[in-house]
Amino acid sequence: MVHAPVSLLPVSFPESYWKQACELAPLFNELVDRVSLDAEFLQDTLSRTKKVDAFTSRLLDIHSKMVEIGKKEDIRLGLHRSDYMLDEQTNLLLQIEMNTISSSFAGLGCLVSELHRSLLRQYGEHLGLDHKRVPGNPAVSGFAEALAKAWSEYSNPRAVVLIVVQPEERNMYDQHWLSTNLREKHNVRTVRKTLAEIEKGGVLQHDGRLLIGDEEVAVVYFRAGYAPADYPTEAEWSARLLIEQSSAIKCPSISYHLAGTKKVQQELAKLNVLERFVEKKEDISKLRKCFAGLWSLDDAEIVKDAIERPELYVMKPQREGGGNNIYGDDVRESLLRLQREGSEETAAYILMQRISPATSPAILLRDGVSHKDHAVSELGIFSAYLRSNDKVIVNDQCGYLMRTKVSSSDEGGVAAGFAVLDSIHLT
């Protein structure tokens, strides 16, 4: 067991941008929900990706089966995290991505905020920092409350929340913090199982109820299932299909999962696409303001520019979890290779404007060793959304995650080993 990698002190962040990010959370929640209900949009948007990306293809197959059998998710739960960076060139808060599956670090992120507040109470005067300027971070209680309310909507007090986990889960304490909160504050029991264990012990009753052993499952909360490595055999895919066919509330459902893909993000950034899902012009304007430049590899002008100036772009596949993106000269090489091969593989990627955040000095702690360096930070806003038919029960921003990494590192995942957990000091 090792401590989570953390920054010794919180990073400065302008309050106006913090408020903007918090205000966007309910809008993005609603947008994900609307997109998830438009099966035709999801299938059409990802149709070319399906041909060249086996993982996305399998997810789309499950989605198609649910459409065919007329499966409706009357109760929909989303525990999301929208990630942003403050771009130094434009002075705009720009969205990096919207995470709709396994939005991690609600548990440990809260503790880091508490740690920093505690340190500033003690040393703040000496450092010129005020502990009251570190915002409260109720992420774990917000997520737990939304899960508990979903569990309550299922209407079986003996049912459990099933947490789907990876076999060799390193980030278990982040998840245990949530389970503890559910048990102690809401009297909700959780069960942890891998997809393989669910395939082995899961049973779908004729009325749609999902049983694991003799436990009925009210809510399935995915902390695995977002990457190809989570499906090493057909057993894991069978488990995913079994869950999807059941009447358990899924977090996320297959349609929520697909709504968070990079290709869908890029499609939503196109002119007049947001209007399909959002009525209010002011909401469309707020959402669009935080969109970074996003392009398909069908855009010949942009591809040409990215080959000439690769430092201005990031090339992204349809993957979650950190460590997957392509940067710098590798962007040029990858685009030239795809052009030479003339393959359909271009549909597996999108191009995104490279965001340039300001650097600041930071002391990073990993494996008990401190390291001072110039660092950049990424703000994630946690949000919870729960809807039962036409009634919205929860639609809230509920905490945040600040991740800081050395400025020379391209990638940004904490679990992937690139970044450390941080909090913010409002300026």
Short mmCIF file of C-alpha atoms in Angstrom, two decimals:
data_model
loop_
_atom_site.label_atom_id
_atom_site.label_comp_id
_atom_site.label_asym_id
_atom_site.label_seq_id
_atom_site.Cartn_x
_atom_site.Cartn_y
_atom_site.Cartn_z
CA MET A 1 0.00 0.00 0.00
CA VAL A 2 1.29 3.46 -0.96
CA HIS A 3 -0.13 6.92 -0.32
CA ALA A 4 -1.95 8.60 -3.20
CA PRO A 5 0.35 10.99 -5.09
CA VAL A 6 -0.43 14.55 -3.93
CA SER A 7 0.70 18.14 -4.27
CA LEU A 8 1.98 19.61 -1.00
CA LEU A 9 -0.03 22.85 -1.41
CA PRO A 10 -3.13 23.88 -3.40
CA VAL A 11 -2.74 25.54 -6.79
CA SER A 12 -4.00 29.09 -7.42
CA PHE A 13 -7.09 29.27 -9.62
CA PRO A 14 -9.20 32.34 -10.59
CA GLU A 15 -12.59 32.33 -8.86
CA SER A 16 -14.49 33.53 -11.96
CA TYR A 17 -13.40 30.45 -13.95
CA TRP A 18 -14.18 28.20 -10.99
CA LYS A 19 -17.75 29.57 -10.91
CA GLN A 20 -18.07 29.14 -14.68
CA ALA A 21 -17.04 25.46 -14.45
CA CYS A 22 -19.53 24.84 -11.62
CA GLU A 23 -22.37 26.50 -13.57
CA LEU A 24 -21.66 24.30 -16.60
CA ALA A 25 -22.10 21.04 -14.65
CA PRO A 26 -25.94 20.81 -14.72
CA LEU A 27 -25.96 21.81 -18.40
CA PHE A 28 -23.57 19.01 -19.32
CA ASN A 29 -25.58 16.53 -17.21
CA GLU A 30 -28.73 17.40 -19.13
CA LEU A 31 -26.87 17.28 -22.45
CA VAL A 32 -25.53 13.76 -21.76
CA ASP A 33 -29.04 12.61 -20.85
CA ARG A 34 -30.58 14.05 -24.04
CA VAL A 35 -27.83 12.59 -26.24
CA SER A 36 -28.24 9.17 -24.57
CA LEU A 37 -31.91 9.06 -25.60
CA ASP A 38 -31.10 9.68 -29.28
CA ALA A 39 -30.10 6.18 -30.40
CA GLU A 40 -29.96 7.20 -34.07
CA PHE A 41 -27.53 10.06 -33.32
CA LEU A 42 -25.22 7.77 -31.30
CA GLN A 43 -25.21 5.02 -33.96
CA ASP A 44 -24.74 7.44 -36.87
CA THR A 45 -21.99 9.45 -35.14
CA LEU A 46 -20.00 6.32 -34.26
CA SER A 47 -20.78 4.29 -37.41
CA ARG A 48 -17.40 4.89 -39.09
CA THR A 49 -15.52 4.43 -35.82
CA LYS A 50 -17.29 1.07 -35.45
CA LYS A 51 -15.57 -0.25 -38.59
CA VAL A 52 -12.03 0.36 -37.30
CA ASP A 53 -12.29 0.29 -33.49
CA ALA A 54 -13.20 -3.16 -32.19
CA PHE A 55 -13.90 -1.91 -28.66
CA THR A 56 -16.33 0.83 -29.71
CA SER A 57 -17.88 -1.69 -32.12
CA ARG A 58 -18.71 -4.11 -29.28
CA LEU A 59 -20.23 -1.31 -27.19
CA LEU A 60 -22.36 -0.24 -30.19
CA ASP A 61 -23.50 -3.86 -30.70
CA ILE A 62 -24.82 -3.97 -27.13
CA HIS A 63 -26.51 -0.59 -27.68
CA SER A 64 -28.13 -1.91 -30.92
CA LYS A 65 -29.47 -4.98 -29.10
CA MET A 66 -31.06 -2.77 -26.44
CA VAL A 67 -32.70 -0.64 -29.17
CA GLU A 68 -33.95 -3.79 -30.94
CA ILE A 69 -35.62 -5.22 -27.84
CA GLY A 70 -37.05 -1.79 -26.98
CA LYS A 71 -35.16 -1.61 -23.67
CA LYS A 72 -35.90 1.67 -21.93
CA GLU A 73 -34.00 3.08 -18.94
CA ASP A 74 -36.78 4.83 -17.03
CA ILE A 75 -34.41 5.63 -14.16
CA ARG A 76 -31.13 7.12 -15.36
CA LEU A 77 -28.15 7.83 -13.13
CA GLY A 78 -25.01 9.70 -14.20
CA LEU A 79 -21.96 10.35 -12.03
CA HIS A 80 -19.86 12.51 -14.31
CA ARG A 81 -16.67 14.53 -14.34
CA SER A 82 -16.05 17.29 -16.85
CA ASP A 83 -12.35 18.17 -17.19
CA TYR A 84 -11.04 21.65 -18.07
CA MET A 85 -7.84 23.57 -18.52
CA LEU A 86 -7.41 27.34 -18.46
CA ASP A 87 -5.82 28.25 -21.80
CA GLU A 88 -3.13 30.93 -21.44
CA GLN A 89 -3.33 31.94 -25.14
CA THR A 90 -7.07 32.74 -25.18
CA ASN A 91 -7.81 33.20 -21.45
CA LEU A 92 -10.69 30.75 -21.89
CA LEU A 93 -11.69 27.81 -19.73
CA LEU A 94 -11.70 24.96 -22.28
CA GLN A 95 -13.18 21.50 -21.84
CA ILE A 96 -10.84 18.58 -22.37
CA GLU A 97 -13.43 15.83 -22.08
CA MET A 98 -16.61 14.68 -20.38
CA ASN A 99 -16.24 11.43 -18.39
CA THR A 100 -19.48 9.46 -18.18
CA ILE A 101 -18.02 6.17 -16.89
CA SER A 102 -15.88 5.49 -13.81
CA SER A 103 -15.34 9.17 -12.91
CA SER A 104 -12.68 8.51 -10.31
CA PHE A 105 -11.17 10.30 -7.30
CA ALA A 106 -14.34 11.67 -5.71
CA GLY A 107 -13.18 9.90 -2.53
CA LEU A 108 -9.50 10.82 -2.42
CA GLY A 109 -10.06 14.26 -3.98
CA CYS A 110 -12.15 15.29 -0.94
CA LEU A 111 -9.39 14.20 1.41
CA VAL A 112 -6.74 16.22 -0.43
CA SER A 113 -8.90 19.35 -0.11
CA GLU A 114 -9.17 18.65 3.64
CA LEU A 115 -5.42 18.04 3.87
CA HIS A 116 -4.66 21.37 2.19
CA ARG A 117 -7.16 23.26 4.33
CA SER A 118 -5.59 21.75 7.43
CA LEU A 119 -2.05 22.68 6.30
CA LEU A 120 -3.12 26.25 5.54
CA ARG A 121 -4.80 26.63 8.93
CA GLN A 122 -1.40 25.81 10.41
CA TYR A 123 1.01 27.48 7.97
CA GLY A 124 -1.22 29.76 5.85
CA GLU A 125 -0.09 33.01 7.43
CA HIS A 126 3.56 32.16 6.77
CA LEU A 127 2.73 31.15 3.17
CA GLY A 128 0.36 34.05 2.46
CA LEU A 129 -2.51 31.63 1.76
CA ASP A 130 -5.98 31.55 3.35
CA HIS A 131 -7.53 28.15 4.15
CA LYS A 132 -10.99 29.67 3.58
CA ARG A 133 -10.09 30.14 -0.11
CA VAL A 134 -9.85 26.36 -0.60
CA PRO A 135 -13.42 25.49 -1.66
CA GLY A 136 -15.29 22.74 0.17
CA ASN A 137 -15.24 19.49 -1.76
CA PRO A 138 -18.34 17.36 -1.09
CA ALA A 139 -17.70 15.02 -4.05
CA VAL A 140 -17.91 11.74 -2.15
CA SER A 141 -21.06 12.69 -0.24
CA GLY A 142 -22.63 14.05 -3.45
CA PHE A 143 -21.91 10.83 -5.36
CA ALA A 144 -23.07 8.68 -2.42
CA GLU A 145 -26.30 10.65 -2.08
CA ALA A 146 -27.12 10.27 -5.78
CA LEU A 147 -26.38 6.51 -5.62
CA ALA A 148 -28.56 6.21 -2.50
CA LYS A 149 -31.43 8.09 -4.14
CA ALA A 150 -31.18 5.84 -7.21
CA TRP A 151 -31.17 2.79 -4.90
CA SER A 152 -34.28 4.22 -3.20
CA GLU A 153 -36.03 4.68 -6.58
CA TYR A 154 -35.50 0.97 -7.27
CA SER A 155 -37.84 0.32 -4.31
CA ASN A 156 -36.31 -2.76 -2.74
CA PRO A 157 -34.69 -2.01 0.65
CA ARG A 158 -32.93 -5.41 0.62
CA ALA A 159 -31.21 -4.83 -2.75
CA VAL A 160 -27.55 -3.85 -3.05
CA VAL A 161 -25.37 -1.49 -5.06
CA LEU A 162 -23.00 -3.57 -7.22
CA ILE A 163 -19.62 -1.91 -7.84
CA VAL A 164 -17.94 -3.32 -10.94
CA VAL A 165 -14.17 -3.30 -10.34
CA GLN A 166 -10.96 -4.32 -12.09
CA PRO A 167 -9.32 -7.57 -10.90
CA GLU A 168 -6.10 -5.86 -9.74
CA GLU A 169 -7.64 -2.59 -8.55
CA ARG A 170 -4.97 -0.19 -7.23
CA ASN A 171 -7.33 2.70 -6.62
CA MET A 172 -9.55 0.77 -4.19
CA TYR A 173 -9.51 3.29 -1.32
CA ASP A 174 -11.08 5.96 -3.51
CA GLN A 175 -13.93 3.45 -4.05
CA HIS A 176 -14.08 2.21 -0.43
CA TRP A 177 -14.57 5.81 0.74
CA LEU A 178 -17.77 5.90 -1.33
CA SER A 179 -18.94 2.49 -0.05
CA THR A 180 -18.34 3.60 3.55
CA ASN A 181 -20.35 6.77 2.97
CA LEU A 182 -23.23 4.76 1.47
CA ARG A 183 -23.29 2.34 4.39
CA GLU A 184 -22.88 4.82 7.23
CA LYS A 185 -25.01 7.72 5.97
CA HIS A 186 -27.62 5.94 3.85
CA ASN A 187 -27.68 2.37 5.16
CA VAL A 188 -27.01 1.04 1.64
CA ARG A 189 -24.92 -2.12 1.21
CA THR A 190 -22.41 -2.48 -1.62
CA VAL A 191 -20.93 -5.58 -3.27
CA ARG A 192 -17.69 -5.50 -5.29
CA LYS A 193 -17.34 -7.83 -8.28
CA THR A 194 -15.26 -8.03 -11.45
CA LEU A 195 -17.01 -8.52 -14.80
CA ALA A 196 -15.73 -12.11 -14.86
CA GLU A 197 -17.27 -12.76 -11.41
CA ILE A 198 -20.55 -11.23 -12.56
CA GLU A 199 -20.62 -13.50 -15.61
CA LYS A 200 -20.00 -16.51 -13.37
CA GLY A 201 -22.44 -15.68 -10.57
CA GLY A 202 -24.96 -13.31 -12.16
CA VAL A 203 -28.47 -14.46 -13.05
CA LEU A 204 -31.11 -12.55 -15.00
CA GLN A 205 -34.61 -13.35 -13.70
CA HIS A 206 -37.53 -13.62 -16.14
CA ASP A 207 -38.86 -10.28 -14.82
CA GLY A 208 -35.53 -8.52 -15.53
CA ARG A 209 -34.15 -8.50 -11.98
CA LEU A 210 -30.40 -9.07 -11.70
CA LEU A 211 -29.19 -11.41 -8.96
CA ILE A 212 -25.59 -11.89 -7.85
CA GLY A 213 -25.66 -15.05 -5.76
CA ASP A 214 -28.79 -14.47 -3.71
CA GLU A 215 -28.43 -10.66 -3.66
CA GLU A 216 -30.74 -8.56 -5.84
CA VAL A 217 -28.97 -5.64 -7.51
CA ALA A 218 -30.64 -2.21 -7.46
CA VAL A 219 -27.80 -0.15 -8.95
CA VAL A 220 -24.72 -1.17 -10.96
CA TYR A 221 -21.89 1.35 -10.56
CA PHE A 222 -19.08 0.83 -13.08
CA ARG A 223 -15.52 1.49 -11.92
CA ALA A 224 -14.30 -0.82 -14.70
CA GLY A 225 -15.47 -1.58 -18.23
CA TYR A 226 -14.18 1.61 -19.88
CA ALA A 227 -11.11 0.12 -21.60
CA PRO A 228 -10.42 -2.86 -23.90
CA ALA A 229 -8.16 -4.41 -21.21
CA ASP A 230 -11.27 -4.76 -19.01
CA TYR A 231 -12.65 -7.34 -21.49
CA PRO A 232 -9.87 -9.95 -21.89
CA THR A 233 -12.36 -12.75 -22.74
CA GLU A 234 -15.94 -13.16 -23.97
CA ALA A 235 -17.03 -13.68 -20.34
CA GLU A 236 -16.62 -9.96 -19.59
CA TRP A 237 -18.66 -8.96 -22.65
CA SER A 238 -21.38 -11.43 -21.59
CA ALA A 239 -21.45 -9.80 -18.15
CA ARG A 240 -21.81 -6.32 -19.68
CA LEU A 241 -24.71 -7.52 -21.84
CA LEU A 242 -26.33 -9.28 -18.86
CA ILE A 243 -26.21 -6.06 -16.81
CA GLU A 244 -27.57 -4.00 -19.71
CA GLN A 245 -30.53 -6.35 -20.20
CA SER A 246 -31.46 -6.20 -16.53
CA SER A 247 -33.82 -3.80 -14.75
CA ALA A 248 -31.00 -2.66 -12.41
CA ILE A 249 -30.16 1.04 -12.67
CA LYS A 250 -26.85 1.40 -14.52
CA CYS A 251 -24.24 4.05 -13.84
CA PRO A 252 -23.64 4.42 -16.71
CA SER A 253 -26.05 2.71 -19.08
CA ILE A 254 -24.57 1.75 -22.45
CA SER A 255 -26.06 4.89 -24.03
CA TYR A 256 -24.55 7.16 -21.33
CA HIS A 257 -21.20 5.40 -21.89
CA LEU A 258 -21.36 6.09 -25.65
CA ALA A 259 -22.47 9.70 -25.08
CA GLY A 260 -19.07 10.29 -23.41
CA THR A 261 -16.96 9.13 -26.37
CA LYS A 262 -14.50 11.52 -28.03
CA LYS A 263 -16.27 11.23 -31.40
CA VAL A 264 -19.57 12.32 -29.86
CA GLN A 265 -17.77 15.23 -28.16
CA GLN A 266 -16.34 16.27 -31.53
CA GLU A 267 -19.76 15.94 -33.23
CA LEU A 268 -21.44 18.10 -30.58
CA ALA A 269 -18.88 20.86 -31.23
CA LYS A 270 -20.05 21.14 -34.87
CA LEU A 271 -22.24 24.02 -35.91
CA ASN A 272 -25.98 23.54 -35.17
CA VAL A 273 -25.58 20.14 -33.46
CA LEU A 274 -26.05 21.34 -29.87
CA GLU A 275 -29.37 22.86 -31.00
CA ARG A 276 -30.66 19.31 -31.53
CA PHE A 277 -30.41 18.68 -27.77
CA VAL A 278 -30.49 22.04 -25.98
CA GLU A 279 -33.40 24.51 -26.25
CA LYS A 280 -32.16 27.67 -24.50
CA LYS A 281 -29.86 29.88 -26.57
CA GLU A 282 -28.03 31.11 -23.46
CA ASP A 283 -27.27 27.50 -22.43
CA ILE A 284 -25.99 26.70 -25.94
CA SER A 285 -23.78 29.78 -25.75
CA LYS A 286 -22.37 28.80 -22.31
CA LEU A 287 -21.59 25.26 -23.50
CA ARG A 288 -20.07 26.37 -26.78
CA LYS A 289 -17.83 28.93 -25.06
CA CYS A 290 -15.91 26.12 -23.29
CA PHE A 291 -15.51 23.90 -26.38
CA ALA A 292 -11.93 23.60 -27.56
CA GLY A 293 -11.32 23.16 -31.29
CA LEU A 294 -12.39 19.61 -32.25
CA TRP A 295 -12.12 18.10 -35.71
CA SER A 296 -12.63 14.85 -37.54
CA LEU A 297 -9.72 13.47 -39.59
CA ASP A 298 -11.95 13.95 -42.65
CA ASP A 299 -11.13 17.67 -42.46
CA ALA A 300 -8.27 17.87 -44.99
CA GLU A 301 -7.30 21.46 -44.13
CA ILE A 302 -6.98 20.72 -40.41
CA VAL A 303 -5.04 17.49 -41.05
CA LYS A 304 -2.66 19.42 -43.31
CA ASP A 305 -2.16 22.05 -40.60
CA ALA A 306 -1.64 19.38 -37.92
CA ILE A 307 1.07 17.75 -40.04
CA GLU A 308 2.80 21.14 -40.47
CA ARG A 309 2.25 22.34 -36.86
CA PRO A 310 1.73 19.21 -34.73
CA GLU A 311 2.53 21.10 -31.50
CA LEU A 312 -0.88 22.85 -31.79
CA TYR A 313 -2.90 19.62 -31.75
CA VAL A 314 -3.62 16.48 -29.74
CA MET A 315 -4.73 13.29 -31.49
CA LYS A 316 -7.22 11.29 -29.43
CA PRO A 317 -8.58 7.76 -29.82
CA GLN A 318 -11.94 6.62 -28.34
CA ARG A 319 -10.40 5.64 -24.99
CA GLU A 320 -10.73 6.52 -21.31
CA GLY A 321 -8.29 6.24 -18.42
CA GLY A 322 -5.23 8.29 -19.40
CA GLY A 323 -2.12 7.39 -21.39
CA ASN A 324 -3.84 7.05 -24.79
CA ASN A 325 -3.35 10.37 -26.57
CA ILE A 326 -0.80 11.31 -29.25
CA TYR A 327 1.27 14.51 -29.01
CA GLY A 328 4.00 16.50 -30.76
CA ASP A 329 5.92 14.91 -33.63
CA ASP A 330 3.99 11.67 -33.07
CA VAL A 331 0.87 13.52 -34.33
CA ARG A 332 2.64 14.26 -37.63
CA GLU A 333 3.98 10.69 -37.92
CA SER A 334 0.57 9.15 -37.16
CA LEU A 335 -1.27 11.37 -39.65
CA LEU A 336 1.30 10.72 -42.41
CA ARG A 337 1.09 6.97 -41.76
CA LEU A 338 -2.72 7.05 -42.02
CA GLN A 339 -2.47 9.01 -45.27
CA ARG A 340 0.05 6.55 -46.74
CA GLU A 341 -2.10 3.58 -45.82
CA GLY A 342 -5.29 5.30 -46.96
CA SER A 343 -7.09 3.30 -44.30
CA GLU A 344 -10.46 3.77 -42.61
CA GLU A 345 -8.51 3.92 -39.33
CA THR A 346 -8.81 7.72 -39.46
CA ALA A 347 -12.33 7.26 -38.03
CA ALA A 348 -10.84 5.88 -34.81
CA TYR A 349 -9.37 9.31 -33.91
CA ILE A 350 -10.25 12.96 -33.53
CA LEU A 351 -7.97 16.01 -33.53
CA MET A 352 -8.25 18.49 -30.69
CA GLN A 353 -6.78 21.94 -30.17
CA ARG A 354 -3.83 21.69 -27.79
CA ILE A 355 -4.59 23.72 -24.67
CA SER A 356 -1.69 25.68 -23.14
CA PRO A 357 -2.21 26.23 -19.42
CA ALA A 358 0.03 28.51 -17.34
CA THR A 359 2.85 26.81 -15.43
CA SER A 360 3.55 27.42 -11.75
CA PRO A 361 6.03 25.97 -9.24
CA ALA A 362 4.72 23.00 -7.25
CA ILE A 363 6.00 20.43 -4.77
CA LEU A 364 4.77 16.97 -5.79
CA LEU A 365 4.79 14.00 -3.41
CA ARG A 366 4.87 10.47 -4.80
CA ASP A 367 5.91 7.26 -2.99
CA GLY A 368 7.07 9.28 0.02
CA VAL A 369 9.46 11.45 -2.02
CA SER A 370 8.96 15.18 -2.69
CA HIS A 371 9.92 16.77 -5.98
CA LYS A 372 9.84 20.47 -6.88
CA ASP A 373 9.04 21.31 -10.48
CA HIS A 374 7.12 23.57 -12.83
CA ALA A 375 3.64 22.18 -13.17
CA VAL A 376 0.33 22.60 -14.98
CA SER A 377 -3.10 21.73 -13.61
CA GLU A 378 -6.41 20.36 -14.85
CA LEU A 379 -9.73 20.99 -13.11
CA GLY A 380 -12.40 18.28 -13.07
CA ILE A 381 -15.92 19.14 -11.92
CA PHE A 382 -17.91 16.23 -10.49
CA SER A 383 -21.65 16.22 -11.10
CA ALA A 384 -24.55 13.91 -10.36
CA TYR A 385 -27.73 13.45 -12.40
CA LEU A 386 -30.69 11.25 -11.52
CA ARG A 387 -33.89 11.16 -13.52
CA SER A 388 -36.96 8.97 -13.06
CA ASN A 389 -39.09 9.18 -16.22
CA ASP A 390 -39.98 12.88 -16.56
CA LYS A 391 -38.85 13.86 -13.07
CA VAL A 392 -35.32 15.17 -12.45
CA ILE A 393 -34.42 14.14 -8.89
CA VAL A 394 -30.77 15.26 -8.84
CA ASN A 395 -28.89 17.61 -11.17
CA ASP A 396 -25.99 19.13 -9.24
CA GLN A 397 -22.34 20.02 -9.30
CA CYS A 398 -20.97 18.07 -6.35
CA GLY A 399 -17.27 18.71 -5.83
CA TYR A 400 -14.11 18.79 -7.86
CA LEU A 401 -10.82 17.14 -8.70
CA MET A 402 -7.64 19.10 -9.32
CA ARG A 403 -4.81 17.19 -10.98
CA THR A 404 -1.32 18.64 -11.29
CA LYS A 405 1.56 17.28 -13.36
CA VAL A 406 5.02 18.43 -14.35
CA SER A 407 4.74 20.76 -17.34
CA SER A 408 7.00 18.52 -19.46
CA SER A 409 4.48 15.62 -19.24
CA ASP A 410 1.84 15.33 -21.97
CA GLU A 411 -0.46 12.81 -20.32
CA GLY A 412 -2.48 13.57 -17.20
CA GLY A 413 -3.97 10.55 -15.39
CA VAL A 414 -3.23 10.05 -11.67
CA ALA A 415 -3.93 6.29 -11.71
CA ALA A 416 -1.93 6.07 -14.95
CA GLY A 417 1.08 7.53 -13.09
CA PHE A 418 1.39 10.97 -14.71
CA ALA A 419 -0.26 13.41 -12.28
CA VAL A 420 -0.84 14.02 -8.58
CA LEU A 421 -4.01 14.94 -6.68
CA ASP A 422 -4.34 18.60 -5.79
CA SER A 423 -6.91 21.18 -4.67
CA ILE A 424 -7.51 24.83 -5.51
CA HIS A 425 -6.85 28.13 -3.77
CA LEU A 426 -9.24 30.71 -5.24
CA THR A 427 -7.72 34.01 -6.36
#
